[in-house]
Short mmCIF file of C-alpha atoms in Angstrom, two decimals:
data_model
loop_
_atom_site.label_atom_id
_atom_site.label_comp_id
_atom_site.label_asym_id
_atom_site.label_seq_id
_atom_site.Cartn_x
_atom_site.Cartn_y
_atom_site.Cartn_z
CA MET A 21 140.82 -133.97 2.26
CA SER A 22 142.54 -136.61 2.34
CA ARG A 23 144.77 -137.13 -0.90
CA ASP A 24 145.67 -140.11 -2.59
CA PHE A 25 149.69 -139.09 -2.79
CA GLY A 26 149.50 -142.75 -5.07
CA ALA A 27 147.68 -141.46 -8.12
CA GLU A 28 149.26 -138.13 -8.10
CA LEU A 29 152.72 -139.82 -8.08
CA ASP A 30 151.33 -142.00 -10.60
CA SER A 31 150.31 -139.66 -12.73
CA VAL A 32 153.63 -137.08 -12.03
CA SER A 33 155.21 -139.98 -13.57
CA ALA A 34 152.41 -140.77 -16.42
CA ARG A 35 153.50 -137.26 -17.51
CA LEU A 36 157.77 -136.95 -17.20
CA ALA A 37 157.22 -140.32 -18.95
CA ALA A 38 155.25 -139.14 -21.81
CA LEU A 39 157.40 -136.01 -22.22
CA GLU A 40 161.41 -138.50 -22.16
CA GLU A 41 159.07 -140.26 -24.99
CA LEU A 42 158.80 -137.03 -26.81
CA ILE A 43 162.29 -136.18 -26.15
CA ARG A 44 164.00 -139.06 -26.85
CA SER A 45 161.71 -139.60 -30.51
CA SER A 46 162.72 -136.28 -31.15
CA GLU A 47 165.99 -137.12 -31.21
CA GLY A 48 165.65 -139.91 -32.82
CA VAL A 49 166.37 -142.80 -30.45
CA SER A 50 164.26 -145.77 -30.31
CA GLY A 51 162.42 -145.52 -27.55
CA ILE A 52 159.44 -147.11 -28.17
CA ARG A 53 157.57 -148.66 -24.85
CA PRO A 54 156.69 -152.37 -24.88
CA LYS A 55 153.02 -152.34 -25.52
CA GLU A 56 152.10 -153.82 -22.51
CA GLU A 57 153.51 -150.21 -20.60
CA ARG A 58 151.89 -148.37 -23.34
CA ASN A 59 148.51 -149.47 -22.37
CA ASN A 60 149.42 -148.60 -18.98
CA LEU A 61 150.25 -145.62 -19.73
CA ALA A 62 147.06 -144.62 -21.72
CA ALA A 63 144.96 -146.51 -18.29
CA VAL A 64 147.21 -143.60 -16.56
CA ILE A 65 146.86 -141.02 -18.47
CA ASP A 66 143.09 -140.84 -19.03
CA ALA A 67 142.63 -141.78 -15.54
CA PRO A 68 143.30 -138.36 -13.47
CA SER A 69 143.45 -137.74 -10.30
CA PRO A 70 140.80 -135.47 -8.88
CA GLU A 71 143.15 -132.25 -7.88
CA SER A 72 144.23 -132.19 -11.44
CA ALA A 73 143.09 -129.42 -13.83
CA ASP A 74 140.65 -129.25 -16.48
CA CYS A 75 142.94 -129.70 -19.44
CA ALA A 76 146.33 -128.32 -19.72
CA VAL A 77 149.57 -128.87 -22.57
CA TYR A 78 152.81 -130.44 -21.83
CA TYR A 79 155.37 -129.24 -24.31
CA ALA A 80 159.24 -129.89 -25.03
CA GLY A 81 161.64 -129.50 -28.03
CA TYR A 82 164.91 -128.51 -29.32
CA PHE A 83 166.18 -127.28 -32.22
CA ARG A 84 170.34 -126.53 -33.79
CA ASN A 85 172.13 -123.68 -33.66
CA GLY A 86 175.07 -123.51 -35.46
CA GLY A 87 177.13 -126.63 -33.47
CA GLN A 88 174.71 -126.16 -30.85
CA LEU A 89 171.56 -128.67 -29.56
CA ILE A 90 169.68 -126.14 -27.41
CA ARG A 91 166.94 -127.65 -26.04
CA TRP A 92 163.70 -126.54 -24.28
CA GLU A 93 162.63 -127.60 -20.60
CA PRO A 94 159.32 -129.99 -20.09
CA GLN A 95 157.00 -127.22 -19.73
CA GLU A 96 153.49 -127.29 -18.59
CA LYS A 97 150.33 -124.83 -18.86
CA GLN A 98 146.64 -125.06 -17.26
CA SER A 99 143.85 -124.35 -19.08
CA SER A 100 143.23 -121.18 -16.25
CA ASP A 101 146.98 -120.22 -17.72
CA LEU A 102 146.07 -120.33 -21.23
CA PHE A 103 142.76 -118.70 -20.86
CA GLY A 104 143.49 -116.04 -18.36
CA LEU A 105 145.62 -114.26 -21.79
CA SER A 106 145.25 -110.81 -22.43
CA GLU A 107 142.49 -110.80 -25.53
CA SER A 108 144.19 -107.46 -26.55
CA LEU A 109 147.37 -108.93 -26.45
CA THR A 110 147.27 -112.34 -27.69
CA ALA A 111 145.26 -110.97 -31.05
CA LYS A 112 148.39 -108.39 -31.13
CA VAL A 113 150.10 -110.72 -31.68
CA LEU A 114 148.41 -113.12 -33.70
CA SER A 115 148.12 -110.12 -36.04
CA ALA A 116 151.82 -109.29 -36.59
CA LEU A 117 152.40 -112.80 -37.50
CA GLY A 118 149.33 -112.67 -39.80
CA HIS A 119 150.74 -111.64 -42.81
CA LYS A 120 152.02 -114.42 -45.67
CA GLN A 121 154.96 -112.37 -46.55
CA ARG A 122 155.90 -112.01 -42.71
CA LEU A 123 155.84 -115.65 -42.11
CA ASP A 124 158.07 -115.43 -45.51
CA ILE A 125 160.53 -113.62 -43.86
CA LEU A 126 160.71 -115.70 -40.60
CA LEU A 127 160.99 -118.99 -42.42
CA GLU A 128 163.93 -118.03 -45.01
CA VAL A 129 165.87 -116.67 -41.94
CA TRP A 130 165.20 -119.98 -40.06
CA ASN A 131 168.45 -121.55 -40.82
CA GLU A 132 170.59 -118.32 -42.01
CA PRO A 133 170.57 -115.00 -41.20
CA LEU A 134 170.25 -113.18 -44.47
CA SER A 135 170.25 -109.50 -45.11
CA GLY A 136 167.53 -106.94 -46.87
CA THR A 137 168.78 -107.31 -50.61
CA GLU A 138 169.14 -111.31 -50.19
CA LEU A 139 165.00 -111.38 -48.82
CA VAL A 140 163.84 -109.16 -51.99
CA GLU A 141 165.73 -111.51 -54.16
CA ARG A 142 163.83 -114.85 -52.27
CA LEU A 143 160.76 -113.54 -52.26
CA GLY A 144 160.91 -111.94 -55.51
CA MET A 145 159.13 -108.66 -53.92
CA GLY A 146 159.28 -105.96 -55.93
CA THR A 147 160.89 -103.05 -53.40
CA THR A 148 162.71 -102.95 -50.67
CA GLY A 149 160.31 -100.57 -48.97
CA GLN A 150 157.81 -103.19 -48.96
CA LEU A 151 160.01 -105.95 -47.63
CA TYR A 152 160.98 -102.72 -44.26
CA HIS A 153 157.74 -102.10 -44.00
CA HIS A 154 157.30 -106.02 -42.28
CA LEU A 155 160.82 -106.11 -41.23
CA LYS A 156 160.33 -102.65 -39.32
CA ALA A 157 157.29 -104.46 -37.22
CA LEU A 158 159.84 -107.88 -37.22
CA THR A 159 161.91 -105.54 -35.73
CA GLY A 160 159.77 -103.41 -33.16
CA ALA A 161 157.88 -107.46 -32.14
CA ASP A 162 161.76 -108.65 -30.79
CA LEU A 163 161.12 -111.59 -33.33
CA LEU A 164 164.22 -110.65 -35.80
CA VAL A 165 166.77 -108.45 -35.03
CA GLN A 166 169.59 -106.91 -36.70
CA GLU A 167 172.45 -108.05 -36.90
CA GLU A 168 174.07 -104.22 -37.06
CA ARG A 169 173.13 -101.35 -39.15
CA GLY A 170 172.66 -103.33 -42.21
CA GLY A 171 173.85 -105.97 -41.27
CA ARG A 172 171.54 -109.55 -41.82
CA TYR A 173 168.27 -110.27 -40.29
CA SER A 174 167.54 -113.48 -37.87
CA ILE A 175 165.11 -114.86 -34.90
CA PRO A 176 166.31 -114.85 -31.70
CA SER A 177 167.61 -117.89 -29.72
CA HIS A 178 164.53 -117.45 -27.40
CA ARG A 179 161.91 -116.86 -30.09
CA ARG A 180 162.87 -120.26 -32.21
CA LEU A 181 161.00 -122.28 -30.00
CA PRO A 182 158.19 -120.51 -29.20
CA VAL A 183 157.67 -119.90 -33.31
CA LEU A 184 157.89 -123.76 -33.71
CA LEU A 185 155.11 -123.94 -31.49
CA LEU A 186 153.19 -121.60 -32.65
CA LEU A 187 153.84 -123.41 -36.16
CA ALA A 188 153.10 -126.58 -34.67
CA ALA A 189 149.53 -125.97 -33.60
CA MET A 190 148.72 -124.33 -37.30
CA SER A 191 149.33 -127.46 -38.31
CA GLY A 192 146.33 -128.81 -36.61
CA LEU A 193 144.27 -125.31 -37.56
CA ILE A 194 145.79 -125.69 -41.35
CA ASP A 195 141.88 -127.11 -42.85
CA THR A 196 139.68 -124.28 -41.62
CA SER A 197 141.82 -121.92 -44.32
CA ASP A 198 139.58 -124.84 -46.85
CA TYR A 199 136.53 -124.20 -45.15
CA ILE A 200 136.96 -120.24 -45.00
CA ASP A 201 137.56 -120.71 -48.75
CA LEU A 202 134.16 -122.84 -48.58
CA THR A 203 132.28 -120.36 -46.85
CA GLU A 204 133.63 -117.25 -49.17
CA ALA A 205 132.36 -119.18 -51.76
CA ARG A 206 129.19 -119.39 -50.30
CA ASP A 207 128.88 -115.78 -50.09
CA GLU A 208 129.83 -114.99 -53.84
CA ALA A 209 128.16 -118.16 -55.61
CA HIS A 210 127.04 -115.67 -58.40
CA LEU A 211 130.69 -116.00 -59.51
CA TYR A 212 130.20 -119.65 -60.02
CA LEU A 213 126.63 -120.03 -61.24
CA GLY A 214 126.05 -116.96 -62.93
CA ALA A 215 122.63 -114.47 -62.42
CA VAL A 216 120.83 -115.68 -59.94
CA GLY A 217 116.56 -116.07 -60.68
CA ASP A 218 113.10 -115.00 -59.07
CA ASN A 219 112.98 -118.77 -57.47
CA GLY A 220 117.19 -118.45 -56.68
CA TYR A 221 119.69 -120.17 -59.16
CA ASP A 222 119.68 -123.42 -60.87
CA PRO A 223 120.32 -126.67 -58.90
CA HIS A 224 120.72 -128.59 -62.20
CA LEU A 225 124.41 -126.62 -62.56
CA LEU A 226 125.54 -128.67 -59.86
CA LEU A 227 124.32 -131.31 -60.65
CA TRP A 228 125.55 -131.67 -63.94
CA GLU A 229 129.36 -131.18 -62.71
CA VAL A 230 129.13 -134.22 -60.15
CA VAL A 231 127.53 -135.73 -63.81
CA ARG A 232 130.89 -134.70 -65.86
CA ASN A 233 133.58 -136.32 -63.50
CA SER A 234 131.64 -139.49 -64.25
CA ILE A 235 131.79 -138.34 -67.64
CA LEU A 236 135.93 -138.41 -67.48
CA GLU A 237 136.27 -140.87 -65.54
CA HIS A 238 134.53 -143.08 -68.93
CA GLU A 239 135.93 -141.38 -71.58
CA ALA A 240 139.39 -142.38 -69.13
CA GLY A 241 138.28 -146.09 -70.09
CA TYR A 242 137.08 -146.74 -66.95
CA CYS A 243 133.02 -146.31 -66.11
CA THR A 244 130.46 -147.88 -68.24
CA GLU A 245 128.15 -147.17 -65.74
CA LEU A 246 126.35 -144.08 -64.84
CA SER A 247 122.88 -143.80 -62.24
CA ILE A 248 121.28 -140.53 -60.87
CA PHE A 249 118.39 -141.01 -58.49
CA LEU A 250 116.00 -138.17 -57.29
CA HIS A 251 115.35 -138.48 -54.03
CA GLY A 252 111.88 -137.28 -51.79
CA ASP A 253 113.66 -134.92 -49.47
CA HIS A 254 115.55 -132.84 -52.15
CA SER A 255 118.43 -134.35 -52.65
CA VAL A 256 119.85 -136.33 -55.55
CA THR A 257 123.15 -138.91 -55.97
CA VAL A 258 125.19 -139.85 -58.78
CA ALA A 259 126.80 -142.99 -58.59
CA ASP A 260 129.17 -144.11 -61.18
CA ASN A 261 131.10 -147.77 -61.69
CA GLY A 262 134.62 -145.78 -62.06
CA ARG A 263 137.90 -146.16 -60.66
CA GLY A 264 136.73 -143.86 -57.07
CA ILE A 265 138.08 -140.89 -55.69
CA PRO A 266 141.29 -142.52 -53.88
CA VAL A 267 140.79 -142.35 -49.93
CA GLY A 268 144.45 -142.51 -49.02
CA LEU A 269 146.26 -139.25 -48.00
CA LEU A 270 147.34 -137.00 -50.37
CA THR A 271 151.67 -136.15 -50.36
CA LYS A 272 150.33 -132.66 -51.31
CA THR A 273 147.75 -131.26 -48.92
CA GLY A 274 148.10 -134.19 -46.10
CA GLN A 275 144.53 -135.02 -46.28
CA PRO A 276 142.86 -137.86 -47.49
CA ALA A 277 142.51 -136.97 -51.47
CA VAL A 278 139.03 -137.39 -51.31
CA GLN A 279 138.81 -135.21 -48.46
CA SER A 280 141.00 -132.19 -50.38
CA VAL A 281 139.32 -133.47 -53.56
CA MET A 282 135.76 -131.98 -51.64
CA THR A 283 137.72 -129.29 -50.00
CA LYS A 284 140.22 -127.52 -51.78
CA LEU A 285 138.31 -125.37 -53.83
CA ASP A 286 141.83 -124.48 -55.89
CA LEU A 287 143.14 -127.91 -55.72
CA PHE A 288 142.17 -128.24 -59.91
CA LYS A 289 142.51 -125.00 -61.77
CA SER A 290 142.53 -125.88 -65.30
CA PRO A 291 139.18 -124.70 -66.37
CA GLU A 292 139.04 -128.59 -68.47
CA LEU A 293 138.39 -129.76 -65.23
CA SER A 294 135.30 -127.36 -64.62
CA PHE A 295 131.95 -126.98 -64.89
CA MET A 296 131.36 -123.37 -66.37
CA ALA A 297 127.71 -122.16 -65.77
CA PRO A 298 126.35 -119.51 -67.81
CA GLY A 299 127.00 -115.73 -67.72
CA ALA A 300 129.28 -117.72 -64.50
CA LYS A 301 133.14 -116.28 -63.63
CA LYS A 302 134.54 -119.11 -62.03
CA GLY A 303 134.21 -122.99 -62.97
CA ILE A 304 132.00 -125.42 -60.76
CA THR A 305 134.42 -127.92 -59.19
CA VAL A 306 133.34 -130.99 -56.94
CA ALA A 307 134.80 -128.78 -53.78
CA VAL A 308 131.75 -125.69 -55.30
CA VAL A 309 129.46 -128.46 -55.40
CA ASN A 310 130.08 -129.37 -51.76
CA ALA A 311 130.29 -125.67 -50.65
CA LEU A 312 127.23 -124.87 -51.85
CA SER A 313 125.41 -127.51 -50.42
CA ASP A 314 123.79 -127.70 -47.30
CA SER A 315 124.32 -131.93 -47.07
CA LEU A 316 126.79 -134.15 -49.00
CA GLN A 317 127.90 -137.40 -48.34
CA VAL A 318 130.63 -139.10 -50.96
CA GLU A 319 130.83 -143.53 -50.62
CA ILE A 320 133.32 -144.77 -52.38
CA ARG A 321 134.31 -148.29 -53.30
CA ARG A 322 138.49 -148.98 -54.41
CA ASP A 323 140.43 -151.40 -53.92
CA GLY A 324 138.38 -153.89 -51.73
CA SER A 325 137.12 -151.77 -49.21
CA ILE A 326 133.94 -149.14 -49.15
CA HIS A 327 134.49 -145.65 -47.39
CA ARG A 328 131.86 -142.94 -46.65
CA GLN A 329 132.05 -139.80 -45.37
CA GLU A 330 130.32 -137.10 -44.50
CA TYR A 331 130.12 -133.11 -45.30
CA ARG A 332 127.54 -130.40 -44.23
CA HIS A 333 128.38 -126.92 -45.33
CA GLY A 334 131.78 -127.93 -46.21
CA ILE A 335 132.49 -129.00 -43.24
CA PRO A 336 133.57 -133.10 -42.91
CA ARG A 337 131.83 -134.50 -39.89
CA SER A 338 134.11 -136.96 -39.96
CA GLU A 339 137.44 -138.73 -41.88
CA PRO A 340 136.27 -141.25 -44.55
CA LEU A 341 134.88 -143.88 -42.61
CA MET A 342 135.34 -148.18 -43.97
CA ILE A 343 131.99 -149.42 -43.59
CA GLY A 344 132.27 -152.63 -46.10
CA ARG A 345 134.01 -154.32 -48.12
CA THR A 346 133.41 -155.37 -51.94
CA SER A 347 134.24 -156.58 -54.99
CA GLU A 348 133.09 -153.38 -57.13
CA THR A 349 134.46 -150.14 -57.72
CA GLY A 350 133.29 -146.95 -58.15
CA THR A 351 131.95 -143.85 -56.42
CA SER A 352 127.83 -142.63 -55.16
CA ILE A 353 127.57 -138.63 -53.71
CA THR A 354 124.46 -137.77 -52.86
CA PHE A 355 124.05 -133.89 -52.34
CA THR A 356 121.33 -131.70 -51.21
CA PRO A 357 121.50 -127.82 -52.75
CA GLU A 358 121.25 -125.25 -50.12
CA PRO A 359 118.08 -124.23 -49.63
CA ASP A 360 118.85 -120.62 -49.16
CA LEU A 361 120.59 -120.56 -52.54
CA PHE A 362 117.91 -122.78 -54.24
CA ARG A 363 115.05 -122.68 -53.45
CA THR A 364 113.67 -124.85 -56.80
CA THR A 365 114.44 -128.96 -57.17
CA PHE A 366 115.66 -131.72 -59.16
CA GLN A 367 113.43 -131.53 -62.36
CA ARG A 368 112.84 -134.76 -63.79
CA GLU A 369 112.17 -134.13 -67.37
CA GLN A 370 114.65 -131.14 -67.64
CA ILE A 371 117.51 -134.56 -66.48
CA GLU A 372 115.99 -136.52 -68.90
CA GLN A 373 116.52 -134.26 -71.61
CA GLN A 374 120.02 -133.77 -71.14
CA VAL A 375 120.64 -137.63 -70.64
CA ASN A 376 119.50 -138.09 -73.95
CA VAL A 377 121.95 -135.41 -75.33
CA LEU A 378 124.16 -137.30 -73.16
CA LYS A 379 124.18 -140.53 -74.32
CA GLN A 380 123.77 -139.29 -77.68
CA SER A 381 127.70 -138.12 -77.20
CA PHE A 382 128.73 -141.10 -75.06
CA PRO A 383 126.86 -144.61 -76.42
CA SER A 384 129.25 -146.30 -74.60
CA LEU A 385 128.09 -145.29 -71.25
CA ASN A 386 124.79 -146.63 -69.60
CA ILE A 387 123.07 -142.75 -68.56
CA ALA A 388 119.78 -143.83 -66.32
CA VAL A 389 117.68 -141.90 -64.06
CA TYR A 390 115.09 -143.27 -61.37
CA ALA A 391 112.56 -141.44 -58.59
CA GLY A 392 112.10 -141.96 -54.95
#
């Protein structure tokens, strides 16, 4: 079989250029390429030669150690190398690091060596015995070294960049921790919904939490209309003309604000910011509604734009997508309760009875119920 050496050289050049740009940017050197050159580079990378692997990872880096700058030479790992790693050994390494206090220790000694006493004080550990249990595991795995008996602990130089690379990989998976929490919420639905009846839990409990959020907007002076739409597929929509949930990145989470609101169970810890069902131990928030729904869609009208995001079993299907322009503001949430948990449907008569109570409490809020 003949080889296309020109294509292979182009591929190698593109890889080296990408690594060079990565290194230059990490060192604070301006290395932005002209737009045309960047487009050509992408075109080459997107059209690999037939001999190239199915996938590969390229990485490089550096860190400062005192007055020295230690570089990590550009490296490449083929998918066959990564998928061929021993599962048991990989699991053992992840297990050694899979403890919050061990990660706390590694991060604390990253910038400076620390003694056991200093670590106990900084990490607020109750006893030195608790600390030394983790130190023994980390030193035994060569992830920590001790200067001398009784001396300070530090991360070996040859382990620092692999730890950084692992943290970089975790940053791309960090949102899965939210979905783990949502799964646990489904498994422990009784904590949020109280006692279960013969026909499952009451789906109206989820509805009243979504309605409560619109009422909070009204109390803040931003919402005058609230509509509840009952659909034939057993879903329900709650729409208001409030400010609309922000869609920009939330500094605290690094996610779009609406996604954090919909997926982080611990975002609002105050009891006043949740709906407490009779007999429940935990309050229902919008994130809990999302967790206990088969599907959920949120549409936001804010800052002249309309954004939409869809969820399935609490997990976002995409980023918030801009789907139009508008001069209106507000939020619309449509959700279908999880049928395994909620075996009854929304009852219009029951909803209208509660709406009449709400109208008396909030006479300036126009509330309407529609059945399609």
